[in-house]
PDB file of C-alpha atoms in Angstrom:
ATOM      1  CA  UNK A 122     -19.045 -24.138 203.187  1.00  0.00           C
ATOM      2  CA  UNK A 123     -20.755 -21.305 201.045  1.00  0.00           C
ATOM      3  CA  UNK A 124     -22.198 -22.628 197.405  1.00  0.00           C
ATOM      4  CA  UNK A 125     -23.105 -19.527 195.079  1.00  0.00           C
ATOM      5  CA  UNK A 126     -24.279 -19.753 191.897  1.00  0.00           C
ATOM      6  CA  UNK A 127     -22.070 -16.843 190.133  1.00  0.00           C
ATOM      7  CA  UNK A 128     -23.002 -15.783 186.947  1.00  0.00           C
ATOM      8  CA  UNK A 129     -21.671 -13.169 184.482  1.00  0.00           C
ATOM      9  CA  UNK A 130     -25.325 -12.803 182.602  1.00  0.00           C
ATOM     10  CA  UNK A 131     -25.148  -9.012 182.706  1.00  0.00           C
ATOM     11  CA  UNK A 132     -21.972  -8.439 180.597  1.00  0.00           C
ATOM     12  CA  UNK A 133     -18.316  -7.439 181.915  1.00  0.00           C
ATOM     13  CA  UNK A 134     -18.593  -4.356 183.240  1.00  0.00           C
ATOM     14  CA  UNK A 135     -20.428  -0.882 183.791  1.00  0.00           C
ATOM     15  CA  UNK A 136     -20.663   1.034 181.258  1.00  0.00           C
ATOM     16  CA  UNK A 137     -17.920   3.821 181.372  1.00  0.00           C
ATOM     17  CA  UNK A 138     -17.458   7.241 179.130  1.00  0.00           C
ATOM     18  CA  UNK A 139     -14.556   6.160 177.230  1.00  0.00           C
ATOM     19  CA  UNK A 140     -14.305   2.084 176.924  1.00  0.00           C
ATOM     20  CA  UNK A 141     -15.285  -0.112 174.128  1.00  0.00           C
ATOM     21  CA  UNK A 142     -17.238  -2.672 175.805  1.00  0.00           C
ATOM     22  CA  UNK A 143     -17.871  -6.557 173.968  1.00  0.00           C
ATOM     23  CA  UNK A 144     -20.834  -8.224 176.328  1.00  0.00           C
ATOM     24  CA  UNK A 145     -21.204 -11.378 176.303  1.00  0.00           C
ATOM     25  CA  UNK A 146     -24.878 -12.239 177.577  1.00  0.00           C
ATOM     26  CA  UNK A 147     -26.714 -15.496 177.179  1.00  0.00           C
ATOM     27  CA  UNK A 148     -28.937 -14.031 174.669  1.00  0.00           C
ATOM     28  CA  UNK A 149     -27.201 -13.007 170.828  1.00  0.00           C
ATOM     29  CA  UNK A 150     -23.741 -11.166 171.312  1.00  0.00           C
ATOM     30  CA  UNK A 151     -23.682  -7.225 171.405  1.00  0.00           C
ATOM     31  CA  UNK A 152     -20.949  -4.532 171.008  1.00  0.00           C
ATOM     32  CA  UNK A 153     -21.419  -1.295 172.282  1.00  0.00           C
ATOM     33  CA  UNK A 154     -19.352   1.460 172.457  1.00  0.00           C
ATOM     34  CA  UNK A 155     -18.379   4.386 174.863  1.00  0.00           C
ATOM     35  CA  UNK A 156     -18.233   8.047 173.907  1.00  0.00           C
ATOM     36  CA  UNK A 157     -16.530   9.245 170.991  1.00  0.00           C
ATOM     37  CA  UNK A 158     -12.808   9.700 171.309  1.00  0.00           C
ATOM     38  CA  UNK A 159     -10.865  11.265 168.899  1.00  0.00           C
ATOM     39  CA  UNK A 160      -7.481   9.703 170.503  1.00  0.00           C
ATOM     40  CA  UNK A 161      -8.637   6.151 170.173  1.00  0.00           C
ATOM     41  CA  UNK A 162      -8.550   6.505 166.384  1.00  0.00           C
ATOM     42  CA  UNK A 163      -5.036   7.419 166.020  1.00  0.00           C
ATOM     43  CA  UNK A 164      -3.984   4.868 168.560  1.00  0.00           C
ATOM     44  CA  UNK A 165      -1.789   1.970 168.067  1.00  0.00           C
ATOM     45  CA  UNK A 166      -1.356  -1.162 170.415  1.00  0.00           C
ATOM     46  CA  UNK A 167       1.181  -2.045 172.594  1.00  0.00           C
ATOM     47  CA  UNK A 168       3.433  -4.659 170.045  1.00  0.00           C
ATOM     48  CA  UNK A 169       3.417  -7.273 172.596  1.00  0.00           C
ATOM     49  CA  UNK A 170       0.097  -7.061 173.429  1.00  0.00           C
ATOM     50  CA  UNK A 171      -0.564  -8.396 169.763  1.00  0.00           C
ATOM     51  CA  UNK A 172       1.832 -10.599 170.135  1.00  0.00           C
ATOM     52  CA  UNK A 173      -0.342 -12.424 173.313  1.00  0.00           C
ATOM     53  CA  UNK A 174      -3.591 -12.215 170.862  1.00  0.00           C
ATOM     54  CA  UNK A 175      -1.554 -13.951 168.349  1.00  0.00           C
ATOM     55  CA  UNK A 176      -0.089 -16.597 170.007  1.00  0.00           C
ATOM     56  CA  UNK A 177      -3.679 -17.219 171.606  1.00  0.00           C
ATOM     57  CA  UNK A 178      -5.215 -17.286 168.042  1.00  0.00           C
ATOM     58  CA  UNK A 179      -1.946 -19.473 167.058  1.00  0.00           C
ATOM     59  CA  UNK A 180      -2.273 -21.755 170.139  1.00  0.00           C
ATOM     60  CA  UNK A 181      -6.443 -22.919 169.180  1.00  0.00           C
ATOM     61  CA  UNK A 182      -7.495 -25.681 166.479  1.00  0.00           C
ATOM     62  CA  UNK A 183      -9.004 -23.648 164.225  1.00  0.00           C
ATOM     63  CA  UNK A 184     -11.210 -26.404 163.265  1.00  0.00           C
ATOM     64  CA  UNK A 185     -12.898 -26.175 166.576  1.00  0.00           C
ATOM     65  CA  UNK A 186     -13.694 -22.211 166.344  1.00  0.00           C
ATOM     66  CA  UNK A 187     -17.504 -22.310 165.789  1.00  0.00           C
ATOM     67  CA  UNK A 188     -19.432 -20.209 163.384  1.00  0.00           C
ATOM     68  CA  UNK A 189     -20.050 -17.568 165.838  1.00  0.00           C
ATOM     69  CA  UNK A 190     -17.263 -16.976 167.507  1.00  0.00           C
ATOM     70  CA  UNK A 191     -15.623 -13.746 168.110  1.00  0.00           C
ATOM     71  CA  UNK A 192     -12.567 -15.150 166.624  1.00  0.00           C
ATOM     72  CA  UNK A 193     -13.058 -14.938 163.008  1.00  0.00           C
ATOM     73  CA  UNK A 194     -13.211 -11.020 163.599  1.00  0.00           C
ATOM     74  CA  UNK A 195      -9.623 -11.502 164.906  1.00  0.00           C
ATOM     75  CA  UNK A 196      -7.480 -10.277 161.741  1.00  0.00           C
ATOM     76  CA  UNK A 197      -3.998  -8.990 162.429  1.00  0.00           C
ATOM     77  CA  UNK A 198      -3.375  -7.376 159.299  1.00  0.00           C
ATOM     78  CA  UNK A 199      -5.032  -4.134 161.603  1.00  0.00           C
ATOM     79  CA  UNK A 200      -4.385  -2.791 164.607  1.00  0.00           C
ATOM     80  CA  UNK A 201      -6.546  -4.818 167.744  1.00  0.00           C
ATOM     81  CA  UNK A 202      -7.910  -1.133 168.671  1.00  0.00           C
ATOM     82  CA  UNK A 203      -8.047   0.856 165.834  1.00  0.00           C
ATOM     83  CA  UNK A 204     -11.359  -0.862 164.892  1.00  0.00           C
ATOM     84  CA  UNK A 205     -13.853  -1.267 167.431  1.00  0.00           C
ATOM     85  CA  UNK A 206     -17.138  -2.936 166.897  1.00  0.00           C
ATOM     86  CA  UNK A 207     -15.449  -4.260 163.485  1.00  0.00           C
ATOM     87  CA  UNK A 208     -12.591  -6.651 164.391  1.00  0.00           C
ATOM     88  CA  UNK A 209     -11.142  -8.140 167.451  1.00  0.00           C
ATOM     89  CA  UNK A 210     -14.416  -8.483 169.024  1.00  0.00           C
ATOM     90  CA  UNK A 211     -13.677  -9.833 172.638  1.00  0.00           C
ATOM     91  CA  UNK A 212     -11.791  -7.462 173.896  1.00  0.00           C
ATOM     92  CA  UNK A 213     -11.543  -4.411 175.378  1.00  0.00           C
ATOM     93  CA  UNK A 214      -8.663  -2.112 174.954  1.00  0.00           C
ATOM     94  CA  UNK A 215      -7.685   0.884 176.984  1.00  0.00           C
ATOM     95  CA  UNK A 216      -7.808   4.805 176.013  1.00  0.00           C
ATOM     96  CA  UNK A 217      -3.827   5.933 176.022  1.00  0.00           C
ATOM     97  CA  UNK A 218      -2.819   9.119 177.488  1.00  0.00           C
ATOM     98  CA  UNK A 219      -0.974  11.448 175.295  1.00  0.00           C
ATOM     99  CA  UNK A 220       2.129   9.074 173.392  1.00  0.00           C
ATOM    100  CA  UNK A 221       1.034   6.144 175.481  1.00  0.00           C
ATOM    101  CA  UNK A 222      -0.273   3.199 173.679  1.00  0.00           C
ATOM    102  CA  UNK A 223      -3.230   1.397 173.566  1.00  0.00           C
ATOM    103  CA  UNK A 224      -3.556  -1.933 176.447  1.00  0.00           C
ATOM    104  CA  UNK A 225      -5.399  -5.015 176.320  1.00  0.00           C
ATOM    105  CA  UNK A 226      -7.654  -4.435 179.495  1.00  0.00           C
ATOM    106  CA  UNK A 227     -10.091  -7.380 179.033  1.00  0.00           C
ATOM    107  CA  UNK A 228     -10.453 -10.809 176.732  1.00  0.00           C
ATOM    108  CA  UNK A 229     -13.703 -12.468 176.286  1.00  0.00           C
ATOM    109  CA  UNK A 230     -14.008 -15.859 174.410  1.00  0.00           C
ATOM    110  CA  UNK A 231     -16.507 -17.735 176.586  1.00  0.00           C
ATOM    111  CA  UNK A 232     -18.393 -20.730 175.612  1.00  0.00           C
ATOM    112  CA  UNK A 233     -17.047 -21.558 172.388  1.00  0.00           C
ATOM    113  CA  UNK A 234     -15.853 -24.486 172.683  1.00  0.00           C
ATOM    114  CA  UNK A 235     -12.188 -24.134 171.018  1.00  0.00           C
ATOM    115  CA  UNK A 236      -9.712 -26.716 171.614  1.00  0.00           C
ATOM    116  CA  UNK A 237      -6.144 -25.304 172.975  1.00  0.00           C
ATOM    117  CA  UNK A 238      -4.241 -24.377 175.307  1.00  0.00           C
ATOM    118  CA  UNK A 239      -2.877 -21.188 177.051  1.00  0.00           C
ATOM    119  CA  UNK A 240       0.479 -19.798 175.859  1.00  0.00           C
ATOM    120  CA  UNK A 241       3.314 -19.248 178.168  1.00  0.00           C
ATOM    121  CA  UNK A 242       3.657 -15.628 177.659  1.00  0.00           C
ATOM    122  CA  UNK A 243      -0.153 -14.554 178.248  1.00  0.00           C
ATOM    123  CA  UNK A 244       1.056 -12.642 181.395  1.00  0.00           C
ATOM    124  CA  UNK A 245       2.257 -10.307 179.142  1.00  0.00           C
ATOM    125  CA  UNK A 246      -1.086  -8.881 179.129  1.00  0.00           C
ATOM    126  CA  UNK A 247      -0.113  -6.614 182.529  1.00  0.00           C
ATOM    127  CA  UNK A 248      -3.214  -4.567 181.997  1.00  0.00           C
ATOM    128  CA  UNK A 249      -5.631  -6.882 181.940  1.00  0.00           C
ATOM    129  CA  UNK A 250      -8.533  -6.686 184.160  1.00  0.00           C
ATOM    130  CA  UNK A 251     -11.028  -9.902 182.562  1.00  0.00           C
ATOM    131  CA  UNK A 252     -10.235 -13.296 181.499  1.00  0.00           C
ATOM    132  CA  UNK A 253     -13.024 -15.202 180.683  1.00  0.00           C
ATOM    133  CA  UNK A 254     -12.746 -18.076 178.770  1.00  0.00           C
ATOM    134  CA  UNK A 255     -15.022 -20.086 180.375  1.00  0.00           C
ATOM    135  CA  UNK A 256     -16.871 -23.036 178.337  1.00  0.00           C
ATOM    136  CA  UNK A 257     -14.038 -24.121 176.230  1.00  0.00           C
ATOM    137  CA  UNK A 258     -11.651 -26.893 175.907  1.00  0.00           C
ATOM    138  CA  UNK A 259      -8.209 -25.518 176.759  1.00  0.00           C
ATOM    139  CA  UNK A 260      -6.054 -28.042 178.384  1.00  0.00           C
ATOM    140  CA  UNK A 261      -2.566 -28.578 179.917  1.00  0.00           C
ATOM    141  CA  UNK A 262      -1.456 -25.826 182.598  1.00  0.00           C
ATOM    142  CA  UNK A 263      -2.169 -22.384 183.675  1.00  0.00           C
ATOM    143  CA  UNK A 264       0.880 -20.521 182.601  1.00  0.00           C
ATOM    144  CA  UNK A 265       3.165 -19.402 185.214  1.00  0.00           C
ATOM    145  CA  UNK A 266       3.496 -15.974 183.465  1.00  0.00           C
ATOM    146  CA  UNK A 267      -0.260 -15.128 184.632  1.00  0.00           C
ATOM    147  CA  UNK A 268       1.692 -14.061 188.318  1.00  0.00           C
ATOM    148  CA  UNK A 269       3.022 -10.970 186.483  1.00  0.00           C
ATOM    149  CA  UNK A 270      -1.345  -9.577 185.520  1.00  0.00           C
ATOM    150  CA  UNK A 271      -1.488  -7.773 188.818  1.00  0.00           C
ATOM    151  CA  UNK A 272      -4.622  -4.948 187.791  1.00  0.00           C
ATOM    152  CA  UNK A 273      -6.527  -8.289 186.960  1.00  0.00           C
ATOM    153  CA  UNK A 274      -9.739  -8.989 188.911  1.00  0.00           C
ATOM    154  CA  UNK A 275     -11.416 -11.494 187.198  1.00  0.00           C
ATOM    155  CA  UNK A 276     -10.071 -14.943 186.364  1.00  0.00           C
ATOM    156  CA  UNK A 277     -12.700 -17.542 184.809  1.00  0.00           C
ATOM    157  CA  UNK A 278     -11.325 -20.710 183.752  1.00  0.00           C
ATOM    158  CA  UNK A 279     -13.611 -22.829 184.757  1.00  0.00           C
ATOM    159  CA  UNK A 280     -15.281 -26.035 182.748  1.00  0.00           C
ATOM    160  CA  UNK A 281     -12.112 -26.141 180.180  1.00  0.00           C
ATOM    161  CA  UNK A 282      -9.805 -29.014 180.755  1.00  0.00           C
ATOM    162  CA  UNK A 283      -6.650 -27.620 182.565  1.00  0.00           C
ATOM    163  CA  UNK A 284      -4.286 -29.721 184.242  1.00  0.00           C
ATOM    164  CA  UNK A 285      -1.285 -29.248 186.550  1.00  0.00           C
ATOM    165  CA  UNK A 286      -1.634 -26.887 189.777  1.00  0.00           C
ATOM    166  CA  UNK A 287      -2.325 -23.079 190.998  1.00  0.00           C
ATOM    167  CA  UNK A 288       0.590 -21.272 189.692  1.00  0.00           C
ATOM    168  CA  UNK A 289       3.178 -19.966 192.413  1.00  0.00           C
ATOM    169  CA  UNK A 290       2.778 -16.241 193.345  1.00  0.00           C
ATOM    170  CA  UNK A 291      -0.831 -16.332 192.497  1.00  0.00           C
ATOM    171  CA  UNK A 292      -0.717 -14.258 196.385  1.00  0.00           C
ATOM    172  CA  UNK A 293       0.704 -11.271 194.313  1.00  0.00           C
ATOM    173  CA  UNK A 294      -2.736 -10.712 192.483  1.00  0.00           C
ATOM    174  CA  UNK A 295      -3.508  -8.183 195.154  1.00  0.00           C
ATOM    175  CA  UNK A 296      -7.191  -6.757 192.767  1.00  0.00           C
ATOM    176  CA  UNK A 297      -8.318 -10.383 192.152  1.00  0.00           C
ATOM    177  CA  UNK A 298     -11.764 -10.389 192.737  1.00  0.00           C
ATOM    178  CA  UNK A 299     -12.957 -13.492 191.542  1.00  0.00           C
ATOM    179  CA  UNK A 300     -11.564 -16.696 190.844  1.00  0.00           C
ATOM    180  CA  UNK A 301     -13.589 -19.541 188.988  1.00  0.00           C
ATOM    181  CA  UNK A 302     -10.888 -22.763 188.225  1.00  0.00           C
ATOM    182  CA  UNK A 303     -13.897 -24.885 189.124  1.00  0.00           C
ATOM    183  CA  UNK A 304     -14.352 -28.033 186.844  1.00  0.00           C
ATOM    184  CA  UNK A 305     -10.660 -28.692 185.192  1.00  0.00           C
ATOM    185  CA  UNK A 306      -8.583 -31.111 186.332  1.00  0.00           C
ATOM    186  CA  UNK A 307      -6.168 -28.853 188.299  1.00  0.00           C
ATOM    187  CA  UNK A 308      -4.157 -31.032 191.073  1.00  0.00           C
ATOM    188  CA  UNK A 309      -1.715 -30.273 193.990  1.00  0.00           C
ATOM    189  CA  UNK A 310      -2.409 -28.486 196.809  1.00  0.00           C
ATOM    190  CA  UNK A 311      -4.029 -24.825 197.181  1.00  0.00           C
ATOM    191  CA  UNK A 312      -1.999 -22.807 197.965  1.00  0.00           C
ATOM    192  CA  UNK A 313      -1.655 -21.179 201.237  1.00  0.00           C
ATOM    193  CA  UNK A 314      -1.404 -17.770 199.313  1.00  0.00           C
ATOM    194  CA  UNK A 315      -4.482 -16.850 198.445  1.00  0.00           C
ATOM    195  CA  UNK A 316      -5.500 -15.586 202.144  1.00  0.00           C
ATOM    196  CA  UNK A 317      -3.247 -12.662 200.940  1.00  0.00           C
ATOM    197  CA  UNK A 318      -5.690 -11.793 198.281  1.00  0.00           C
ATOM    198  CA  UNK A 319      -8.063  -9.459 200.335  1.00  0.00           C
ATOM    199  CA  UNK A 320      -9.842  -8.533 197.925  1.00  0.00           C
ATOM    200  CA  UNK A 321     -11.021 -11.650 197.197  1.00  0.00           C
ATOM    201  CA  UNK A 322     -15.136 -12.178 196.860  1.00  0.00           C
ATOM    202  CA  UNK A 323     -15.738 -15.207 194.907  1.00  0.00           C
ATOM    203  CA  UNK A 324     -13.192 -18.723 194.946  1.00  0.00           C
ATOM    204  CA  UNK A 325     -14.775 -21.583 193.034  1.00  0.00           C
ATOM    205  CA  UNK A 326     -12.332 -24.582 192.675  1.00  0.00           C
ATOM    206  CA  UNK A 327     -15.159 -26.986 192.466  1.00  0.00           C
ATOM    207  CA  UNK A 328     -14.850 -30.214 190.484  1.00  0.00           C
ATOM    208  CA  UNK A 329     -11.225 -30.683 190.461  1.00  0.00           C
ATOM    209  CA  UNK A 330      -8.444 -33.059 191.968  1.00  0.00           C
ATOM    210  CA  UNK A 331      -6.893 -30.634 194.865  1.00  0.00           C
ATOM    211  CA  UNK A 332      -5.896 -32.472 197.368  1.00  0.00           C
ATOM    212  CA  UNK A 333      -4.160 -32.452 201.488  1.00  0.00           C
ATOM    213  CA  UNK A 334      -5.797 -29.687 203.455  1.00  0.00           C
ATOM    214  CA  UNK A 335      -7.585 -27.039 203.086  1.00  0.00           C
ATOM    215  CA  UNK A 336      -5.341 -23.669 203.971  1.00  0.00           C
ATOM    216  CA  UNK A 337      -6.643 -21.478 206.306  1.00  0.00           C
ATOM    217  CA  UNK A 338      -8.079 -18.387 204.303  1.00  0.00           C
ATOM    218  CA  UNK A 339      -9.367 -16.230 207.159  1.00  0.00           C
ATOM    219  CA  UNK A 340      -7.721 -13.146 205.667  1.00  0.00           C
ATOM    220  CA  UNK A 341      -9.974 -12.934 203.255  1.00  0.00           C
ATOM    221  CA  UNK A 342     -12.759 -11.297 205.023  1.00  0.00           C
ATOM    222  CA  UNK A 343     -14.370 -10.199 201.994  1.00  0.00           C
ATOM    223  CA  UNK A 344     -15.325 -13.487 201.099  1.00  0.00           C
ATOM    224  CA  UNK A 345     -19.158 -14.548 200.279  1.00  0.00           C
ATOM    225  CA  UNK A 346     -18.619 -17.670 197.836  1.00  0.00           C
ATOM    226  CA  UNK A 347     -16.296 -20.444 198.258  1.00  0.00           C
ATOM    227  CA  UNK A 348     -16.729 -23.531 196.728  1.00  0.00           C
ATOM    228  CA  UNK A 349     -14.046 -26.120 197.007  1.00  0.00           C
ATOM    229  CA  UNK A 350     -16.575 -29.398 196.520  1.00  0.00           C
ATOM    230  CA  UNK A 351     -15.483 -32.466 194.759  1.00  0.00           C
ATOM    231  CA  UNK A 352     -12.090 -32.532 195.074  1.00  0.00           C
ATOM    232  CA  UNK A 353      -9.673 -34.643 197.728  1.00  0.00           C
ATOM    233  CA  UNK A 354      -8.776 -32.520 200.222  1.00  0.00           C
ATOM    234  CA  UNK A 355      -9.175 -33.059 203.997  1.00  0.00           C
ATOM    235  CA  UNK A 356     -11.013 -30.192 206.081  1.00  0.00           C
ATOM    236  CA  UNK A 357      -9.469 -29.803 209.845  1.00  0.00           C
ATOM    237  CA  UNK A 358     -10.396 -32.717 211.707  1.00  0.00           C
ATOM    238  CA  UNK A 359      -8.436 -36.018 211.228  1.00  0.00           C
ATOM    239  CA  UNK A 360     -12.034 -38.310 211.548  1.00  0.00           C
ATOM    240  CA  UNK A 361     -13.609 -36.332 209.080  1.00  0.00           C
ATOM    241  CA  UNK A 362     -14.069 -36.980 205.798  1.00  0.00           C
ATOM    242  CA  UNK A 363     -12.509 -35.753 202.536  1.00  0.00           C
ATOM    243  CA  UNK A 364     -15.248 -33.445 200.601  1.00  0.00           C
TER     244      UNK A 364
END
């Protein structure tokens, strides 16, 4: 067993020539932007993409949104991209190609501390890459929807207060990179599945109530941090103990 300590402390991602990037660092929240592109004015955003950052906005108490939170940039009577470093903080939307329209490629909303849960049709959201909302208090279950993300290759859930178990099909998230579920209350087994996510680097399901045995994940050779501690399950030998 391999414990890691995996912080996100230097922001989302490397810098690239055309993205609007939102970091999210322990000290005071930046925005910076990529180069200048003249298409990313005129762009408009894919309809149901709003529609996901709606019915996430929608879905949280709004008494619960603190001071500081991205959130209160959130304002739908503009388009999520047309306005970067003014509204929609958070998130990171992609450049479109010629009549193509602008994605939702990465959400951000760690550590605030908002009270919800996770609508049903997030998996709309088939470009995204990040989902962090780590630090928060979004209960009930992971929506099943999340199976159809497939470019995403960061999941961070961890320390809200989800319940239920690892959606079915999470094996078709062939770019998943890291997975963080650890501290919810997530039940049921885990599933067999994820050895088919080679990719995989970092699995942290700490601090939750998984339980029967542990599934063998030797396909995922890439692996350097698991963490399955505090939960029920039972490793391979029937006079050992449950960890």
């Amino acid at each position: 067993m391999i414990f890691f300590d995996f912080e996100l402390t230097d922001g989302w991602f490397a810098l690239s020539e055309q993205a609007l990037i939102i970091l999210h660092c322990k000290g005071p929240r930046q925005v910076l932007h990529g180069a200048t592109n003249p298409i990313l004015a005129d762009s408009k955003t894919l309809q149901s993409d709003i529609e996901v950052l709606r019915s996430i906005r929608q879905s949280i108490n709004s008494r619960t949104i603190p001071s500081s939170s991205f959130l209160h940039s959130w304002s739908f009577s503009i388009d999520p991209c047309d306005a970067p470093g003014t509204h929609f903080l958070g998130i990171l939307c992609s450049i479109p190609d010629n009549n193509s329209s602008s994605r939702i490629t990465a959400i951000n909303l760690e550590e605030d501390g908002l009270e919800g849960s996770l609508p049903p049709g997030l998996g709309n959201l088939t470009e995204l890459t990040l989902l962090n909302l780590r630090r928060n208090k979004f209960h009930g279950q992971i929506p099943d929807s999340i199976i159809r993300m497939t470019k995403i290759t960061r999941l961070l859930l961890s320390e809200n207060l989800l319940s239920g178990g690892i959606p079915h099909g999470f094996r078709g998230l062939k770019r998943l990179e890291v997975i963080d579920l650890s501290h919810n209350r997530l039940s049921g087994s885990i599933p067999a599945g994820l050895s088919n996510i080679r990719s995989l680097i970092h699995l942290r399901l700490s601090n939750n109530k998984f339980s029967g045995r542990i599934p063998d994940l030797i396909g995922l050779w890439q692996l350097n941090t698991l963490d399955l501690s505090s939960n029920q399950l039972l490793v391979i030998s029937q006079n050992s103990p449950t960890i």
